[in-house]
PDB file of C-alpha atoms and ligand atoms in Angstrom:
ATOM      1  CA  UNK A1051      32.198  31.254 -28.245  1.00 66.00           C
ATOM      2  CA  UNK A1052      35.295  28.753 -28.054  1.00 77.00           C
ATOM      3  CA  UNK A1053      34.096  25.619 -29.280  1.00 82.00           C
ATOM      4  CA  UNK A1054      35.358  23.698 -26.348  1.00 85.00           C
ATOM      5  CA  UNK A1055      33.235  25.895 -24.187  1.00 88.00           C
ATOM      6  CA  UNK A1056      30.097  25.210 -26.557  1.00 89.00           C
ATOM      7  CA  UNK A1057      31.087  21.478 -25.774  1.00 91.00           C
ATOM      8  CA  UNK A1058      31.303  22.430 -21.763  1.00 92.00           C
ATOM      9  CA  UNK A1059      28.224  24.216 -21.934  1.00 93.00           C
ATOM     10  CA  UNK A1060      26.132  21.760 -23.459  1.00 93.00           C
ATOM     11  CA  UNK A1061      27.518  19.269 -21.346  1.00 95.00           C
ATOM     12  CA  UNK A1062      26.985  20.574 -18.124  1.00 95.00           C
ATOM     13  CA  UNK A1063      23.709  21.156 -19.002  1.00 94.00           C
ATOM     14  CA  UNK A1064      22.644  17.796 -19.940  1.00 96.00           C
ATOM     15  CA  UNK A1065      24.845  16.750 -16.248  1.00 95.00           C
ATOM     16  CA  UNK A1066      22.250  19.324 -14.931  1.00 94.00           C
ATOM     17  CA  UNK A1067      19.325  17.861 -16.716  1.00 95.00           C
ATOM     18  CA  UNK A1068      20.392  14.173 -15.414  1.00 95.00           C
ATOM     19  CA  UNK A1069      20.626  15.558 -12.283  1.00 93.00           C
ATOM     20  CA  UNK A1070      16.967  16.865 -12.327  1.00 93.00           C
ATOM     21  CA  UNK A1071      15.589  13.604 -12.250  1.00 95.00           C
ATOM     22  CA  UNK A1072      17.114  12.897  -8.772  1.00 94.00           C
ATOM     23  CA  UNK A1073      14.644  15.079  -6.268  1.00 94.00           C
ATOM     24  CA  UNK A1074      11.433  13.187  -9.015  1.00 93.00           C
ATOM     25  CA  UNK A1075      13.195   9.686  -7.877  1.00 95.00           C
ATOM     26  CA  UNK A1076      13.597  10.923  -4.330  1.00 95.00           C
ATOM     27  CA  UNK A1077       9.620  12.133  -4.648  1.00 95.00           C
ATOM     28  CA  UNK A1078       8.429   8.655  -5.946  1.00 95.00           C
ATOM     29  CA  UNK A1079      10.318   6.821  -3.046  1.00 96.00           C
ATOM     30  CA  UNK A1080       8.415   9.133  -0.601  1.00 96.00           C
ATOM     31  CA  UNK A1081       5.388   8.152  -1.474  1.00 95.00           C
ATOM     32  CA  UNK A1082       5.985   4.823  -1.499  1.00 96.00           C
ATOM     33  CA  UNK A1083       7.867   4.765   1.950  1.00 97.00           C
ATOM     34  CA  UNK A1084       4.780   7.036   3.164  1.00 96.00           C
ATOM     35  CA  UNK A1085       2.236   4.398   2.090  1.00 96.00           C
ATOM     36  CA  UNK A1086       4.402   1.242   3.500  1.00 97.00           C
ATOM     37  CA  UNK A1087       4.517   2.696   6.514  1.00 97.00           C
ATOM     38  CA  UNK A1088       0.955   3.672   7.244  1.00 97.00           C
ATOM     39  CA  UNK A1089       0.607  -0.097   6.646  1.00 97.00           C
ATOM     40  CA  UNK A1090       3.090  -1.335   8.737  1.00 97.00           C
ATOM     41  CA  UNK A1091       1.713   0.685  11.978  1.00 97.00           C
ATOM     42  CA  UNK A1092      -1.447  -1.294  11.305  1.00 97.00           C
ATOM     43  CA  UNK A1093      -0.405  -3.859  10.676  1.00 97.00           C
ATOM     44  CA  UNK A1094       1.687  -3.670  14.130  1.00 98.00           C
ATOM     45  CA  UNK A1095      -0.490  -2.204  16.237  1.00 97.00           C
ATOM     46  CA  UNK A1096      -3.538  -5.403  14.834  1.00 97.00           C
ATOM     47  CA  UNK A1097      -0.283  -7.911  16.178  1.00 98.00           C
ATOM     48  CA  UNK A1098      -1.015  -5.871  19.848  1.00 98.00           C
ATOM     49  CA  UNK A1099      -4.737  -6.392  19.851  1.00 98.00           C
ATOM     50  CA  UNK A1100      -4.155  -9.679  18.898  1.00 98.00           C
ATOM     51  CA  UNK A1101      -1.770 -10.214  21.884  1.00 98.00           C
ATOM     52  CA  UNK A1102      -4.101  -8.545  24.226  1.00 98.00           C
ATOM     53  CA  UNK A1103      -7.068 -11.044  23.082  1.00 98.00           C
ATOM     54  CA  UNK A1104      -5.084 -13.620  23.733  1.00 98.00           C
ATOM     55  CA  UNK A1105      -4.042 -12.356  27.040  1.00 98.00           C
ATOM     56  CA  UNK A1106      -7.709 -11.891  28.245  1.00 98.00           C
ATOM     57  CA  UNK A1107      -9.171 -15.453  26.825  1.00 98.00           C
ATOM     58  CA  UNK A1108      -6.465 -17.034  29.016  1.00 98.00           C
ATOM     59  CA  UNK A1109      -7.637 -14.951  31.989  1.00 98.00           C
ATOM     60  CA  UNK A1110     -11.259 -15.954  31.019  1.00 98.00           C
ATOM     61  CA  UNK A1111      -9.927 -19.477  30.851  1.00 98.00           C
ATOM     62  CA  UNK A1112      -8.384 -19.509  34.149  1.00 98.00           C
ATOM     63  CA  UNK A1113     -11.703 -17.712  35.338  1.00 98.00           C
ATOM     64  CA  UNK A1114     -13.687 -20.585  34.308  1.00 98.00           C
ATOM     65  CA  UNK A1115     -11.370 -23.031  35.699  1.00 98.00           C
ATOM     66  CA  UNK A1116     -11.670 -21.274  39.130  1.00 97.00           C
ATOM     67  CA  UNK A1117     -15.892 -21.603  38.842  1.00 97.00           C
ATOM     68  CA  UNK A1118     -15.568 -25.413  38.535  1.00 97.00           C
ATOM     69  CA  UNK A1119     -13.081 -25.884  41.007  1.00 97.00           C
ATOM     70  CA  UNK A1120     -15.399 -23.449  43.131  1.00 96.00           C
ATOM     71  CA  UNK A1121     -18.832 -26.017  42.206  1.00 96.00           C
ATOM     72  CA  UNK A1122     -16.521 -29.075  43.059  1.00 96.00           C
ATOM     73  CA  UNK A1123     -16.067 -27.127  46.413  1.00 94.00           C
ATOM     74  CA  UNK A1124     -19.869 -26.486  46.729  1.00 94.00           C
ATOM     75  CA  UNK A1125     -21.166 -30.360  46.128  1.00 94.00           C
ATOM     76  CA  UNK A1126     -18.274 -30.806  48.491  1.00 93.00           C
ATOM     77  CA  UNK A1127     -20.561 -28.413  50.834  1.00 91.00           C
ATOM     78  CA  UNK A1128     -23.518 -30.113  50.189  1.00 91.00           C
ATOM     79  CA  UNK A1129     -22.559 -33.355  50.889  1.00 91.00           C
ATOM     80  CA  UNK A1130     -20.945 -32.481  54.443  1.00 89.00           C
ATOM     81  CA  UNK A1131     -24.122 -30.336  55.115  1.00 87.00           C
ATOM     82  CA  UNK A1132     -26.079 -33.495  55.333  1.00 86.00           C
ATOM     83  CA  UNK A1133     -23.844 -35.311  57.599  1.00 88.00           C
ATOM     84  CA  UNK A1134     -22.680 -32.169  60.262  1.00 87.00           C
ATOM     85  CA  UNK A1135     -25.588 -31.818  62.848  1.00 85.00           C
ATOM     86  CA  UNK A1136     -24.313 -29.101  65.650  1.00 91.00           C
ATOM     87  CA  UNK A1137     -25.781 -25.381  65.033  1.00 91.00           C
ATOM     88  CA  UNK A1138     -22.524 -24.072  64.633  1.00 92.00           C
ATOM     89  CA  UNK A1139     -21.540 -26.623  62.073  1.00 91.00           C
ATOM     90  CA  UNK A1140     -24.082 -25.600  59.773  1.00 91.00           C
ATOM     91  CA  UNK A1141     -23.225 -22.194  60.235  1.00 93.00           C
ATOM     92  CA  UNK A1142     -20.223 -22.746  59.563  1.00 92.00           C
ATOM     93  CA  UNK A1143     -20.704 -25.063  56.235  1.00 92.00           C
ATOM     94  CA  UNK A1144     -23.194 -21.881  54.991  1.00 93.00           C
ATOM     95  CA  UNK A1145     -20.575 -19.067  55.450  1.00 95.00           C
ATOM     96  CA  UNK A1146     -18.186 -21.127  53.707  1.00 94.00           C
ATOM     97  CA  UNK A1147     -20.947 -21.604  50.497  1.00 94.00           C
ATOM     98  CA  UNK A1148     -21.766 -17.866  50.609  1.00 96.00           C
ATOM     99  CA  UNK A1149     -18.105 -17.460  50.174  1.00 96.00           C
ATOM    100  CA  UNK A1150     -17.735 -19.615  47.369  1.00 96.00           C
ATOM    101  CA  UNK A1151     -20.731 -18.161  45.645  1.00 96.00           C
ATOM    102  CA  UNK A1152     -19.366 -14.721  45.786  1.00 97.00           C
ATOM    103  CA  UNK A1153     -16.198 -15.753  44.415  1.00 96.00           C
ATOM    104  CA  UNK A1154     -17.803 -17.540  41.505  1.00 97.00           C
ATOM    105  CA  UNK A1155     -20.450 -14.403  41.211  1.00 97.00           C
ATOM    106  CA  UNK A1156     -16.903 -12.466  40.994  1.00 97.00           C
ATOM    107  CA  UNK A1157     -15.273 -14.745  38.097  1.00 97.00           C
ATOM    108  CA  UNK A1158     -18.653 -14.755  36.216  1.00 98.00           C
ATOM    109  CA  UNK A1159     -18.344 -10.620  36.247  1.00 98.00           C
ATOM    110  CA  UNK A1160     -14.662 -10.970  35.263  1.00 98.00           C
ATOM    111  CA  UNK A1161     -15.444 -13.238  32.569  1.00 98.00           C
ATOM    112  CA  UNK A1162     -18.241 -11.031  31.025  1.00 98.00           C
ATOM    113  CA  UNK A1163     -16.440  -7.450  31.102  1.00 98.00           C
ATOM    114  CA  UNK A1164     -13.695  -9.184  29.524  1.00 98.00           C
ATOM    115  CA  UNK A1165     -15.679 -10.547  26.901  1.00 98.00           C
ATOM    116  CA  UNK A1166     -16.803  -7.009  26.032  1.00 98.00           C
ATOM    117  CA  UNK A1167     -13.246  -6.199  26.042  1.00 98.00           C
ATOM    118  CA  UNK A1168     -12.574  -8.362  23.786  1.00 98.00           C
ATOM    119  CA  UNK A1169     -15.466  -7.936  21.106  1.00 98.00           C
ATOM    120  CA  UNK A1170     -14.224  -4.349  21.479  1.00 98.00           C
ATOM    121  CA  UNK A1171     -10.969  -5.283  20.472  1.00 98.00           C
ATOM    122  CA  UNK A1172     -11.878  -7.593  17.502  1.00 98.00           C
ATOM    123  CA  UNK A1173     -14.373  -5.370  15.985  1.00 98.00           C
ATOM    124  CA  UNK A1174     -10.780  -2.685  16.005  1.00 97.00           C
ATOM    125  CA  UNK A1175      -9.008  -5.609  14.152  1.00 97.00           C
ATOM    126  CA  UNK A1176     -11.418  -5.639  11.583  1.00 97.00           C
ATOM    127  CA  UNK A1177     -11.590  -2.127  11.075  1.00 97.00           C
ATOM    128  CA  UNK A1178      -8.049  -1.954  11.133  1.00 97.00           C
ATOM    129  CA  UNK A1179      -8.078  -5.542   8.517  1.00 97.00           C
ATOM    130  CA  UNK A1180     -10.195  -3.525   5.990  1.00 98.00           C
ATOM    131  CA  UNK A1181      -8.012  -0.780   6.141  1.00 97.00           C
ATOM    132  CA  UNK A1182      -4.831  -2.348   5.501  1.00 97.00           C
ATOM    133  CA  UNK A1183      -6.525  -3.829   2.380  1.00 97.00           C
ATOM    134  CA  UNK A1184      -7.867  -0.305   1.214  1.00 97.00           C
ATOM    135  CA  UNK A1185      -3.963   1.008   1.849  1.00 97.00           C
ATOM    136  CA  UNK A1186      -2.836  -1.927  -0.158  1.00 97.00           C
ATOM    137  CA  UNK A1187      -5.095  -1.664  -2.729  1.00 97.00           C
ATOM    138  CA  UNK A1188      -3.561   2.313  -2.825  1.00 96.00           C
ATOM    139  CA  UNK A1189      -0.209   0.875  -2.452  1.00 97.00           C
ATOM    140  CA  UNK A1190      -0.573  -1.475  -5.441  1.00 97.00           C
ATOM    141  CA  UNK A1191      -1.657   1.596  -7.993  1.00 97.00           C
ATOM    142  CA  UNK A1192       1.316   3.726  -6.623  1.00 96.00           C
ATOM    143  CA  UNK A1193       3.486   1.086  -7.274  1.00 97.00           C
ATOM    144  CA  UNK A1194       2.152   0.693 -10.758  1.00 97.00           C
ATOM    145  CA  UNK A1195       2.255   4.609 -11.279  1.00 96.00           C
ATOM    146  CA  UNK A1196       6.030   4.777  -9.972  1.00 96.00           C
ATOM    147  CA  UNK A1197       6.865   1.770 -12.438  1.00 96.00           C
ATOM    148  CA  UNK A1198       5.419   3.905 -15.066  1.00 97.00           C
ATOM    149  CA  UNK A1199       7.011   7.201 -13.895  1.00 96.00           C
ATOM    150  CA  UNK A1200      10.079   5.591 -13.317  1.00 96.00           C
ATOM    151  CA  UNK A1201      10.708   3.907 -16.550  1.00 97.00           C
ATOM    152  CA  UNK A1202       9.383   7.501 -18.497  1.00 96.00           C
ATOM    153  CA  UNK A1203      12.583   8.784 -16.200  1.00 96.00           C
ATOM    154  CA  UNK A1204      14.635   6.141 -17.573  1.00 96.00           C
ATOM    155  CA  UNK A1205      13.688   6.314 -21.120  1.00 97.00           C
ATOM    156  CA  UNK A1206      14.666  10.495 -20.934  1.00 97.00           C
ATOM    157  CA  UNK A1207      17.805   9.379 -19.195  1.00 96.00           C
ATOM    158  CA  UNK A1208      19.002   6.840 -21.581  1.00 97.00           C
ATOM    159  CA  UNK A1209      18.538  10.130 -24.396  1.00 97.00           C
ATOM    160  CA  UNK A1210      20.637  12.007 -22.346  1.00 97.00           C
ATOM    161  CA  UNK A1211      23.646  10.141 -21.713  1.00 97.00           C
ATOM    162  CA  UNK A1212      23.428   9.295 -25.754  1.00 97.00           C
ATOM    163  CA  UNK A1213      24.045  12.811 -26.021  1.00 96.00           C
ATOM    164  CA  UNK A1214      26.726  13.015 -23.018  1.00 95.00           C
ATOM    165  CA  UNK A1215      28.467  10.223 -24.837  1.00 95.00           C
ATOM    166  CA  UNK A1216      28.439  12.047 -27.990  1.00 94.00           C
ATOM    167  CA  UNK A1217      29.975  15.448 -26.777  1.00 93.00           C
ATOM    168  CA  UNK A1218      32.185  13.088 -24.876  1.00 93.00           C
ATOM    169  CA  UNK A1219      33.867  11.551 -27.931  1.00 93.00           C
ATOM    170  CA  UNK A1220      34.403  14.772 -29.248  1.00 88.00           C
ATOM    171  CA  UNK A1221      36.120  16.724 -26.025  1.00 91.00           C
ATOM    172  CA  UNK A1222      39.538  17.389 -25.449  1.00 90.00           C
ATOM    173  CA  UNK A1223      40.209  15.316 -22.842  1.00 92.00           C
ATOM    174  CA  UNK A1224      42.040  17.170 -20.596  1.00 93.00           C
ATOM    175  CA  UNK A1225      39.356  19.665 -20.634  1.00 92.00           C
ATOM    176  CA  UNK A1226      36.604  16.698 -19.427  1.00 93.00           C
ATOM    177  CA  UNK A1227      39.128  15.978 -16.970  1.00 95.00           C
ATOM    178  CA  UNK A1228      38.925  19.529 -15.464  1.00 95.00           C
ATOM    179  CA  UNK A1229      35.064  20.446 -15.763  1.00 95.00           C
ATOM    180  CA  UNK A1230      34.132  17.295 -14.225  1.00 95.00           C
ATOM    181  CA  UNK A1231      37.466  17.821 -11.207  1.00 96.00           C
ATOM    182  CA  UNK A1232      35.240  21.147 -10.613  1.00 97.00           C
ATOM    183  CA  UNK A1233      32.365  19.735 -10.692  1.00 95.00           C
ATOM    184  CA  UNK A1234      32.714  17.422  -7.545  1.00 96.00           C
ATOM    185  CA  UNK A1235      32.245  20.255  -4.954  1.00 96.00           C
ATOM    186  CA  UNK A1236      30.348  22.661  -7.937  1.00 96.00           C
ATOM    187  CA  UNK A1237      28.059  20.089  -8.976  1.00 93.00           C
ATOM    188  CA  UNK A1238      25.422  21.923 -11.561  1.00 92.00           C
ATOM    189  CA  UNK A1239      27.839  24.948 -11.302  1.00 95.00           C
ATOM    190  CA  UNK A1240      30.671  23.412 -12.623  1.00 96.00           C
ATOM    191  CA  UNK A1241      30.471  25.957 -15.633  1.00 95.00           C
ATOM    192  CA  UNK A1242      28.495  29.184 -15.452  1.00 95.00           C
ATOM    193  CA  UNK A1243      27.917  32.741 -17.300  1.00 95.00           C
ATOM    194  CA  UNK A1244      29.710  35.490 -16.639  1.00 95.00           C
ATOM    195  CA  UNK A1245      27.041  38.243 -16.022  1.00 92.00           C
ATOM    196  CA  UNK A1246      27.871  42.105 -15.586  1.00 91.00           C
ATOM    197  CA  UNK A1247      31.426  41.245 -15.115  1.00 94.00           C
ATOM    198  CA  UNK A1248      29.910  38.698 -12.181  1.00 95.00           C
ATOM    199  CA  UNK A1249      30.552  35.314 -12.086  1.00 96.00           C
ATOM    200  CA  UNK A1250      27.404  33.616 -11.867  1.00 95.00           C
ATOM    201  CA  UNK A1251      28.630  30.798  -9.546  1.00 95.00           C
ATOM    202  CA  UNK A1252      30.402  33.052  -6.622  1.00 96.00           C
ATOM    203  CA  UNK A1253      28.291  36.736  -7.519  1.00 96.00           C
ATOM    204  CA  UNK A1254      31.215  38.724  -7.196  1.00 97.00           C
ATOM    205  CA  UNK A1255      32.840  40.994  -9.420  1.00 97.00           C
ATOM    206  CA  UNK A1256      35.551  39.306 -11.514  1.00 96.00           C
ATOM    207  CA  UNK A1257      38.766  41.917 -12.068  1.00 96.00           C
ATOM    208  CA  UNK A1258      38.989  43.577 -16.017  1.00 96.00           C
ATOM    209  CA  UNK A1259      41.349  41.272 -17.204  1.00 96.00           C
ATOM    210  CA  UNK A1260      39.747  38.351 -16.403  1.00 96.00           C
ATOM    211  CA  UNK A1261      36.909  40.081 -17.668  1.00 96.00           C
ATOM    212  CA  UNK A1262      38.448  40.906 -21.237  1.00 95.00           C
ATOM    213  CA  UNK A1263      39.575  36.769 -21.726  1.00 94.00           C
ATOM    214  CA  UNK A1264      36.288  35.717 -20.862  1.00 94.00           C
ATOM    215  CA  UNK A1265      34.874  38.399 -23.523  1.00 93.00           C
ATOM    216  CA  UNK A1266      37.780  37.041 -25.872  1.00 91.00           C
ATOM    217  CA  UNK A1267      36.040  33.568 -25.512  1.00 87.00           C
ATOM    218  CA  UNK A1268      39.520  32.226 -26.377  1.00 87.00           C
ATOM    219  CA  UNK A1269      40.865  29.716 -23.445  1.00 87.00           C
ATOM    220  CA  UNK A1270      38.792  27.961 -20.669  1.00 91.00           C
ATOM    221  CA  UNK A1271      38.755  30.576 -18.169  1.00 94.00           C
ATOM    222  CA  UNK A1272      38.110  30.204 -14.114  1.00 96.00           C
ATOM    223  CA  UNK A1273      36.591  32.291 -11.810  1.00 97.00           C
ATOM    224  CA  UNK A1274      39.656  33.645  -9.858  1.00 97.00           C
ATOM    225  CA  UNK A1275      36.889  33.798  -6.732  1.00 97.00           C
ATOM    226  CA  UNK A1276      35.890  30.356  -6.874  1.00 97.00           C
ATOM    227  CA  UNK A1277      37.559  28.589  -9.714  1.00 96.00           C
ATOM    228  CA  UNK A1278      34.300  27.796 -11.758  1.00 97.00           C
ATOM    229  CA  UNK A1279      34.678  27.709 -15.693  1.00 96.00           C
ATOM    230  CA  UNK A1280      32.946  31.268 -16.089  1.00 95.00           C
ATOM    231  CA  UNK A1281      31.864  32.321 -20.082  1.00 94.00           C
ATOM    232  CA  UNK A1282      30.518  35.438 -21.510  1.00 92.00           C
ATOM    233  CA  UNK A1283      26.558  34.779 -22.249  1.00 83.00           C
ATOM    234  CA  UNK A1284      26.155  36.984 -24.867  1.00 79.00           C
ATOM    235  CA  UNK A1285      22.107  35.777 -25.348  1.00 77.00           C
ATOM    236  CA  UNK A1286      22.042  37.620 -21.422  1.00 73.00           C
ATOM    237  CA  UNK A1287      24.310  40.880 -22.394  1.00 66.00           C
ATOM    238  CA  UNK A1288      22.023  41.922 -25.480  1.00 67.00           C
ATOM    239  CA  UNK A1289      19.071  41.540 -23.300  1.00 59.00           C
ATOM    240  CA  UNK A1290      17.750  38.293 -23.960  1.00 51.00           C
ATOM    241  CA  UNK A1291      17.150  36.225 -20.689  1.00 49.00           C
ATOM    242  CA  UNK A1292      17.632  32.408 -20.917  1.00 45.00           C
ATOM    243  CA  UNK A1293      15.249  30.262 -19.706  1.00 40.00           C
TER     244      UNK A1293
HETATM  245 ZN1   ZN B1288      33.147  32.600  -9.015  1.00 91.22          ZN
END
């Protein structure tokens, strides 16, 4: 093999190897994201209990307000009941008490069912409380495990583009300038084998004389399909697959 396609080779697949790390990265981020927002919901939907309690302890509030206006009203009552004296007065002074005391009987009712409400509500906020700590708690160790996972990524990386850097230095330049044109829309397949006179990139048959310089391993040699870098993989033709 042409030593500048040795160089390509190894190259591309270190490029490829750099490039594996990006759906890990993408996976860790997931997780993360997944976490945060499982969080976040609670965290938003406790800030709409919160608002409703608030809501209904004003309307109890105002309820209460009402019953002591209401038993103002009623020693109001009282008092004029001992100065009216006509039948119909006192009638009248009565109707007007029962009316009062059915309005308060109503407030009182308010005031209770929305009391229940409410416990019901705040006994959800602490649920919901204890489970935003347990999801934190979770969040915290994936955190810690991405760090960890992350920096192992790193550390590999850092190896690998020593090595890039290397077969870098000693590439034609021109070639570099080529494999890594191609490799913009090929990414990974910037460079691939030729396989039963396929090219390995496209899968179609590549004509006999393109065939016979890519056996001759002399000259970088494209795909005249797709304009890959194609090269004869002898470890394939005598029967040994690559990994
Ligand atoms: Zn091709």
């Amino acid at each position: 093999m042409n030593k500048y396609i040795k160089e390509l080779v190894a190259l591309s697949d270190i490029d490829k190897q750099l490039k594996s790390f990006d759906p890990q990265l993408e996976q860790i981020e997931k997780r993360i994201s997944k976490e945060k927002k499982k969080i976040d919901e609670l965290i938003c939907e406790n800030e709409k209990i919160t608002s409703k309690i608030e809501d209904n302890t004003a309307k109890i509030k105002s309820y209460e307000e009402q019953i002591a206006s209401i038993n103002e009203q009623l020693k109001d009552l009282k008092r004029k009941s001992s100065e009216v004296t006509t039948e119909k007065e006192i009638k009248a002074l009565e109707v007007e008490e029962e009316i009062a005391r059915e309005k308060i009987k109503f407030a009182n009712d308010e005031i209770e069912q929305l009391n229940k409400i409410n416990d019901t509500k705040k006994a959800l906020l602490q649920e919901n409380e204890e489970k935003i700590q347990e999801l934190q708690k979770e969040l915290d160790e994936i955190l810690a495990e991405a760090e960890k996972e992350k920096a192992e990524i790193d550390k590999q990386k850092t190896e690998l583009f020593k090595k890039r850097e290397e077969i870098i230095r000693d590439i034609d330049k021109k070639i570099l300038a080529f494999y890594e044109k191609i490799r913009k829309w090929a990414g990974n397949t910037a460079i691939v084998p030729v396989r039963k006179q396929a090219c390995y990139g496209c899968f179609l048959k590549i004509n006999d004389k393109t065939y016979s310089d890519v056996l001759k391993g002399e000259e970088i040699v494209t795909c005249p399909h797709c304009g890959r870098i194609i090269y004869y993989d002898a470890s394939y033709e005598s029967g040994e697959e690559e990994a």
